Amino acid sequence: MSPSQGESSQSLHPIQEVPLHRLPPEVRDMIWLLTLPSHRTFEVEAITREDDKSDIHLFRFEYPPPSPVALRVCRESRGAALRKGFLFSTTKGPSVWFRPETDTLYFRDFRGLRDAMNKTTYIEIPGWEQVLHLGFGYSNFVEYLLDMKDLVGFRDIFAHMPDLKTCSYIELRRETSKLGN
């Protein structure tokens, strides 16, 4: 046996289990919270009715970020995730976990939001009232705010999101591949 083989075999130790269940509940909760994603952007593709007979509307997200693994590990981890966030029901696919304190609800097209809000005085979308950060596509946001009547429509957003903290314009830049140059 060469010295390098002996050294490598001595440096390998069996994986030790972490006795997570023996830690105080407060420490376990902090660990679960550290596994949660933050500062994500949820792009709303459309607002549609849940079904023809319902007044409830749902968001259809374009490329929703994956839900945190903590929702599927155990009851304790799921509880921690649901204390910091909630599940948006969607028109297709599974519900989407949203963390209000850090995540942003993004509308690329301000027209879609404005038109949906003009159809009724209040749109019922479960969870919408918990949104704290809202973003709009830059060009549409500026274009429609130039028309003063849209400022009134913009104010109506606060009826749906009463605790809104930030409203930002976002300019997405998509880079294209320069293959073959």
PDB file of C-alpha atoms in Angstrom:
ATOM      1  CA  MET A   1       0.000   0.000   0.000  1.00  0.00           C
ATOM      2  CA  SER A   2       1.455   3.340  -1.008  1.00  0.00           C
ATOM      3  CA  PRO A   3       1.352   6.279   1.410  1.00  0.00           C
ATOM      4  CA  SER A   4      -1.098   8.160  -0.780  1.00  0.00           C
ATOM      5  CA  GLN A   5      -3.548   5.239  -0.680  1.00  0.00           C
ATOM      6  CA  GLY A   6      -3.284   5.036   3.091  1.00  0.00           C
ATOM      7  CA  GLU A   7      -3.870   8.776   3.442  1.00  0.00           C
ATOM      8  CA  SER A   8      -6.926   8.764   1.222  1.00  0.00           C
ATOM      9  CA  SER A   9      -8.497   5.804   3.011  1.00  0.00           C
ATOM     10  CA  GLN A  10      -7.943   7.486   6.366  1.00  0.00           C
ATOM     11  CA  SER A  11      -9.452  10.779   5.196  1.00  0.00           C
ATOM     12  CA  LEU A  12     -12.702   9.113   4.122  1.00  0.00           C
ATOM     13  CA  HIS A  13     -15.149   8.881   6.972  1.00  0.00           C
ATOM     14  CA  PRO A  14     -18.616   7.440   6.848  1.00  0.00           C
ATOM     15  CA  ILE A  15     -21.326  10.065   6.527  1.00  0.00           C
ATOM     16  CA  GLN A  16     -22.743  10.856   9.909  1.00  0.00           C
ATOM     17  CA  GLU A  17     -26.423  11.479  10.323  1.00  0.00           C
ATOM     18  CA  VAL A  18     -27.365  14.877  11.626  1.00  0.00           C
ATOM     19  CA  PRO A  19     -29.796  14.426  14.501  1.00  0.00           C
ATOM     20  CA  LEU A  20     -32.077  17.219  13.278  1.00  0.00           C
ATOM     21  CA  HIS A  21     -34.908  15.976  15.478  1.00  0.00           C
ATOM     22  CA  ARG A  22     -32.737  16.540  18.562  1.00  0.00           C
ATOM     23  CA  LEU A  23     -32.188  20.224  17.843  1.00  0.00           C
ATOM     24  CA  PRO A  24     -34.469  22.787  19.494  1.00  0.00           C
ATOM     25  CA  PRO A  25     -37.565  23.621  17.392  1.00  0.00           C
ATOM     26  CA  GLU A  26     -36.375  27.218  16.906  1.00  0.00           C
ATOM     27  CA  VAL A  27     -33.095  26.024  15.379  1.00  0.00           C
ATOM     28  CA  ARG A  28     -34.860  23.511  13.124  1.00  0.00           C
ATOM     29  CA  ASP A  29     -37.205  26.267  11.980  1.00  0.00           C
ATOM     30  CA  MET A  30     -34.240  28.533  11.124  1.00  0.00           C
ATOM     31  CA  ILE A  31     -32.681  25.692   9.120  1.00  0.00           C
ATOM     32  CA  TRP A  32     -35.882  25.144   7.128  1.00  0.00           C
ATOM     33  CA  LEU A  33     -36.221  28.883   6.474  1.00  0.00           C
ATOM     34  CA  LEU A  34     -32.677  28.995   5.086  1.00  0.00           C
ATOM     35  CA  THR A  35     -33.685  26.439   2.437  1.00  0.00           C
ATOM     36  CA  LEU A  36     -36.398  28.715   1.013  1.00  0.00           C
ATOM     37  CA  PRO A  37     -35.753  30.622  -2.226  1.00  0.00           C
ATOM     38  CA  SER A  38     -36.163  34.390  -2.311  1.00  0.00           C
ATOM     39  CA  HIS A  39     -36.125  37.391  -4.650  1.00  0.00           C
ATOM     40  CA  ARG A  40     -37.826  35.604  -7.514  1.00  0.00           C
ATOM     41  CA  THR A  41     -39.934  37.180 -10.262  1.00  0.00           C
ATOM     42  CA  PHE A  42     -43.260  35.616 -11.226  1.00  0.00           C
ATOM     43  CA  GLU A  43     -44.290  36.716 -14.708  1.00  0.00           C
ATOM     44  CA  VAL A  44     -48.068  36.764 -15.145  1.00  0.00           C
ATOM     45  CA  GLU A  45     -48.994  35.623 -18.631  1.00  0.00           C
ATOM     46  CA  ALA A  46     -52.739  36.120 -18.171  1.00  0.00           C
ATOM     47  CA  ILE A  47     -55.565  36.508 -15.669  1.00  0.00           C
ATOM     48  CA  THR A  48     -58.350  34.040 -16.379  1.00  0.00           C
ATOM     49  CA  ARG A  49     -61.486  32.745 -14.700  1.00  0.00           C
ATOM     50  CA  GLU A  50     -61.262  29.579 -12.663  1.00  0.00           C
ATOM     51  CA  ASP A  51     -64.233  28.255 -14.653  1.00  0.00           C
ATOM     52  CA  ASP A  52     -67.294  29.639 -16.461  1.00  0.00           C
ATOM     53  CA  LYS A  53     -69.506  29.547 -13.356  1.00  0.00           C
ATOM     54  CA  SER A  54     -67.045  31.127 -10.926  1.00  0.00           C
ATOM     55  CA  ASP A  55     -66.183  34.745 -10.168  1.00  0.00           C
ATOM     56  CA  ILE A  56     -62.766  33.631  -8.945  1.00  0.00           C
ATOM     57  CA  HIS A  57     -59.859  34.454 -11.248  1.00  0.00           C
ATOM     58  CA  LEU A  58     -56.425  32.834 -11.353  1.00  0.00           C
ATOM     59  CA  PHE A  59     -53.046  33.824 -12.679  1.00  0.00           C
ATOM     60  CA  ARG A  60     -51.430  31.911 -15.495  1.00  0.00           C
ATOM     61  CA  PHE A  61     -47.679  32.237 -14.999  1.00  0.00           C
ATOM     62  CA  GLU A  62     -45.087  32.110 -17.737  1.00  0.00           C
ATOM     63  CA  TYR A  63     -42.234  29.866 -16.579  1.00  0.00           C
ATOM     64  CA  PRO A  64     -43.092  29.787 -12.862  1.00  0.00           C
ATOM     65  CA  PRO A  65     -40.116  29.178 -10.589  1.00  0.00           C
ATOM     66  CA  PRO A  66     -40.127  25.752  -8.935  1.00  0.00           C
ATOM     67  CA  SER A  67     -41.624  25.441  -5.478  1.00  0.00           C
ATOM     68  CA  PRO A  68     -39.196  24.914  -2.597  1.00  0.00           C
ATOM     69  CA  VAL A  69     -38.243  21.385  -1.655  1.00  0.00           C
ATOM     70  CA  ALA A  70     -39.205  22.203   1.947  1.00  0.00           C
ATOM     71  CA  LEU A  71     -42.862  21.852   0.911  1.00  0.00           C
ATOM     72  CA  ARG A  72     -42.265  18.136   0.309  1.00  0.00           C
ATOM     73  CA  VAL A  73     -39.806  17.031   3.006  1.00  0.00           C
ATOM     74  CA  CYS A  74     -41.901  16.729   6.153  1.00  0.00           C
ATOM     75  CA  ARG A  75     -44.746  18.370   8.041  1.00  0.00           C
ATOM     76  CA  GLU A  76     -42.369  20.654   9.939  1.00  0.00           C
ATOM     77  CA  SER A  77     -40.579  21.918   6.806  1.00  0.00           C
ATOM     78  CA  ARG A  78     -43.884  22.421   4.985  1.00  0.00           C
ATOM     79  CA  GLY A  79     -45.178  24.429   7.950  1.00  0.00           C
ATOM     80  CA  ALA A  80     -42.092  26.671   7.863  1.00  0.00           C
ATOM     81  CA  ALA A  81     -42.521  27.260   4.114  1.00  0.00           C
ATOM     82  CA  LEU A  82     -46.217  28.085   4.476  1.00  0.00           C
ATOM     83  CA  ARG A  83     -45.519  30.543   7.305  1.00  0.00           C
ATOM     84  CA  LYS A  84     -43.223  32.531   4.988  1.00  0.00           C
ATOM     85  CA  GLY A  85     -45.189  32.107   1.777  1.00  0.00           C
ATOM     86  CA  PHE A  86     -48.392  30.784   0.263  1.00  0.00           C
ATOM     87  CA  LEU A  87     -49.577  28.833  -2.754  1.00  0.00           C
ATOM     88  CA  PHE A  88     -51.097  30.626  -5.741  1.00  0.00           C
ATOM     89  CA  SER A  89     -53.584  28.358  -7.497  1.00  0.00           C
ATOM     90  CA  THR A  90     -52.989  28.440 -11.239  1.00  0.00           C
ATOM     91  CA  THR A  91     -55.026  27.738 -14.351  1.00  0.00           C
ATOM     92  CA  LYS A  92     -52.760  24.918 -15.425  1.00  0.00           C
ATOM     93  CA  GLY A  93     -50.278  22.825 -13.540  1.00  0.00           C
ATOM     94  CA  PRO A  94     -49.558  22.704  -9.825  1.00  0.00           C
ATOM     95  CA  SER A  95     -49.940  25.603  -7.417  1.00  0.00           C
ATOM     96  CA  VAL A  96     -47.016  28.021  -7.243  1.00  0.00           C
ATOM     97  CA  TRP A  97     -45.342  28.945  -3.935  1.00  0.00           C
ATOM     98  CA  PHE A  98     -44.871  32.705  -3.514  1.00  0.00           C
ATOM     99  CA  ARG A  99     -42.896  34.488  -0.775  1.00  0.00           C
ATOM    100  CA  PRO A 100     -44.487  37.951  -0.385  1.00  0.00           C
ATOM    101  CA  GLU A 101     -41.654  39.585   1.562  1.00  0.00           C
ATOM    102  CA  THR A 102     -39.124  39.034  -1.252  1.00  0.00           C
ATOM    103  CA  ASP A 103     -40.852  37.831  -4.447  1.00  0.00           C
ATOM    104  CA  THR A 104     -42.212  40.122  -7.187  1.00  0.00           C
ATOM    105  CA  LEU A 105     -45.404  39.682  -9.186  1.00  0.00           C
ATOM    106  CA  TYR A 106     -44.510  40.905 -12.695  1.00  0.00           C
ATOM    107  CA  PHE A 107     -46.862  42.027 -15.470  1.00  0.00           C
ATOM    108  CA  ARG A 108     -45.035  42.437 -18.757  1.00  0.00           C
ATOM    109  CA  ASP A 109     -48.142  44.026 -20.227  1.00  0.00           C
ATOM    110  CA  PHE A 110     -49.842  46.715 -18.115  1.00  0.00           C
ATOM    111  CA  ARG A 111     -52.768  46.614 -20.570  1.00  0.00           C
ATOM    112  CA  GLY A 112     -53.697  43.079 -19.517  1.00  0.00           C
ATOM    113  CA  LEU A 113     -53.932  44.050 -15.874  1.00  0.00           C
ATOM    114  CA  ARG A 114     -55.795  47.272 -16.624  1.00  0.00           C
ATOM    115  CA  ASP A 115     -58.286  45.543 -18.928  1.00  0.00           C
ATOM    116  CA  ALA A 116     -58.951  42.791 -16.386  1.00  0.00           C
ATOM    117  CA  MET A 117     -59.560  45.371 -13.670  1.00  0.00           C
ATOM    118  CA  ASN A 118     -61.929  47.368 -15.917  1.00  0.00           C
ATOM    119  CA  LYS A 119     -64.231  44.355 -16.313  1.00  0.00           C
ATOM    120  CA  THR A 120     -65.343  44.491 -12.710  1.00  0.00           C
ATOM    121  CA  THR A 121     -64.808  46.669  -9.687  1.00  0.00           C
ATOM    122  CA  TYR A 122     -62.918  43.946  -7.861  1.00  0.00           C
ATOM    123  CA  ILE A 123     -61.261  40.808  -9.209  1.00  0.00           C
ATOM    124  CA  GLU A 124     -61.108  37.962  -6.730  1.00  0.00           C
ATOM    125  CA  ILE A 125     -57.754  36.214  -7.038  1.00  0.00           C
ATOM    126  CA  PRO A 126     -56.896  34.159  -3.949  1.00  0.00           C
ATOM    127  CA  GLY A 127     -53.588  35.376  -2.496  1.00  0.00           C
ATOM    128  CA  TRP A 128     -53.400  38.599  -4.516  1.00  0.00           C
ATOM    129  CA  GLU A 129     -53.963  40.696  -1.403  1.00  0.00           C
ATOM    130  CA  GLN A 130     -50.706  39.341   0.087  1.00  0.00           C
ATOM    131  CA  VAL A 131     -48.467  40.637  -2.723  1.00  0.00           C
ATOM    132  CA  LEU A 132     -45.995  43.279  -1.490  1.00  0.00           C
ATOM    133  CA  HIS A 133     -43.846  43.811  -4.606  1.00  0.00           C
ATOM    134  CA  LEU A 134     -45.243  44.505  -8.060  1.00  0.00           C
ATOM    135  CA  GLY A 135     -43.395  44.987 -11.344  1.00  0.00           C
ATOM    136  CA  PHE A 136     -44.421  46.106 -14.833  1.00  0.00           C
ATOM    137  CA  GLY A 137     -42.758  45.962 -18.213  1.00  0.00           C
ATOM    138  CA  TYR A 138     -41.001  49.281 -18.715  1.00  0.00           C
ATOM    139  CA  SER A 139     -42.299  50.312 -22.145  1.00  0.00           C
ATOM    140  CA  ASN A 140     -45.935  49.468 -21.407  1.00  0.00           C
ATOM    141  CA  PHE A 141     -45.792  51.066 -17.982  1.00  0.00           C
ATOM    142  CA  VAL A 142     -44.539  54.412 -19.315  1.00  0.00           C
ATOM    143  CA  GLU A 143     -46.794  54.342 -22.386  1.00  0.00           C
ATOM    144  CA  TYR A 144     -49.978  53.851 -20.384  1.00  0.00           C
ATOM    145  CA  LEU A 145     -49.137  56.185 -17.519  1.00  0.00           C
ATOM    146  CA  LEU A 146     -48.835  59.032 -20.012  1.00  0.00           C
ATOM    147  CA  ASP A 147     -52.606  58.849 -20.367  1.00  0.00           C
ATOM    148  CA  MET A 148     -54.059  60.418 -17.178  1.00  0.00           C
ATOM    149  CA  LYS A 149     -57.125  58.148 -17.088  1.00  0.00           C
ATOM    150  CA  ASP A 150     -54.779  55.201 -16.565  1.00  0.00           C
ATOM    151  CA  LEU A 151     -53.496  56.791 -13.372  1.00  0.00           C
ATOM    152  CA  VAL A 152     -56.955  56.191 -11.912  1.00  0.00           C
ATOM    153  CA  GLY A 153     -56.763  52.560 -13.026  1.00  0.00           C
ATOM    154  CA  PHE A 154     -53.303  52.311 -11.543  1.00  0.00           C
ATOM    155  CA  ARG A 155     -54.679  53.528  -8.206  1.00  0.00           C
ATOM    156  CA  ASP A 156     -57.230  50.677  -8.291  1.00  0.00           C
ATOM    157  CA  ILE A 157     -54.364  48.219  -7.910  1.00  0.00           C
ATOM    158  CA  PHE A 158     -54.176  49.174  -4.241  1.00  0.00           C
ATOM    159  CA  ALA A 159     -57.723  47.865  -3.709  1.00  0.00           C
ATOM    160  CA  HIS A 160     -56.406  44.443  -4.691  1.00  0.00           C
ATOM    161  CA  MET A 161     -53.006  44.708  -2.993  1.00  0.00           C
ATOM    162  CA  PRO A 162     -53.560  46.915   0.071  1.00  0.00           C
ATOM    163  CA  ASP A 163     -50.140  46.219   1.628  1.00  0.00           C
ATOM    164  CA  LEU A 164     -48.160  46.878  -1.567  1.00  0.00           C
ATOM    165  CA  LYS A 165     -44.694  48.207  -0.659  1.00  0.00           C
ATOM    166  CA  THR A 166     -42.968  48.583  -4.021  1.00  0.00           C
ATOM    167  CA  CYS A 167     -44.098  49.106  -7.582  1.00  0.00           C
ATOM    168  CA  SER A 168     -41.270  48.917 -10.088  1.00  0.00           C
ATOM    169  CA  TYR A 169     -40.831  49.049 -13.809  1.00  0.00           C
ATOM    170  CA  ILE A 170     -38.672  46.305 -15.214  1.00  0.00           C
ATOM    171  CA  GLU A 171     -36.915  46.261 -18.545  1.00  0.00           C
ATOM    172  CA  LEU A 172     -36.077  42.754 -19.647  1.00  0.00           C
ATOM    173  CA  ARG A 173     -33.128  42.380 -21.960  1.00  0.00           C
ATOM    174  CA  ARG A 174     -32.927  39.163 -23.857  1.00  0.00           C
ATOM    175  CA  GLU A 175     -29.626  38.332 -25.443  1.00  0.00           C
ATOM    176  CA  THR A 176     -29.456  36.321 -28.616  1.00  0.00           C
ATOM    177  CA  SER A 177     -26.781  33.837 -29.456  1.00  0.00           C
ATOM    178  CA  LYS A 178     -24.164  34.963 -31.956  1.00  0.00           C
ATOM    179  CA  LEU A 179     -23.385  31.547 -33.397  1.00  0.00           C
ATOM    180  CA  GLY A 180     -21.726  31.472 -36.759  1.00  0.00           C
ATOM    181  CA  ASN A 181     -20.196  34.960 -36.554  1.00  0.00           C
TER     182      ASN A 181
END
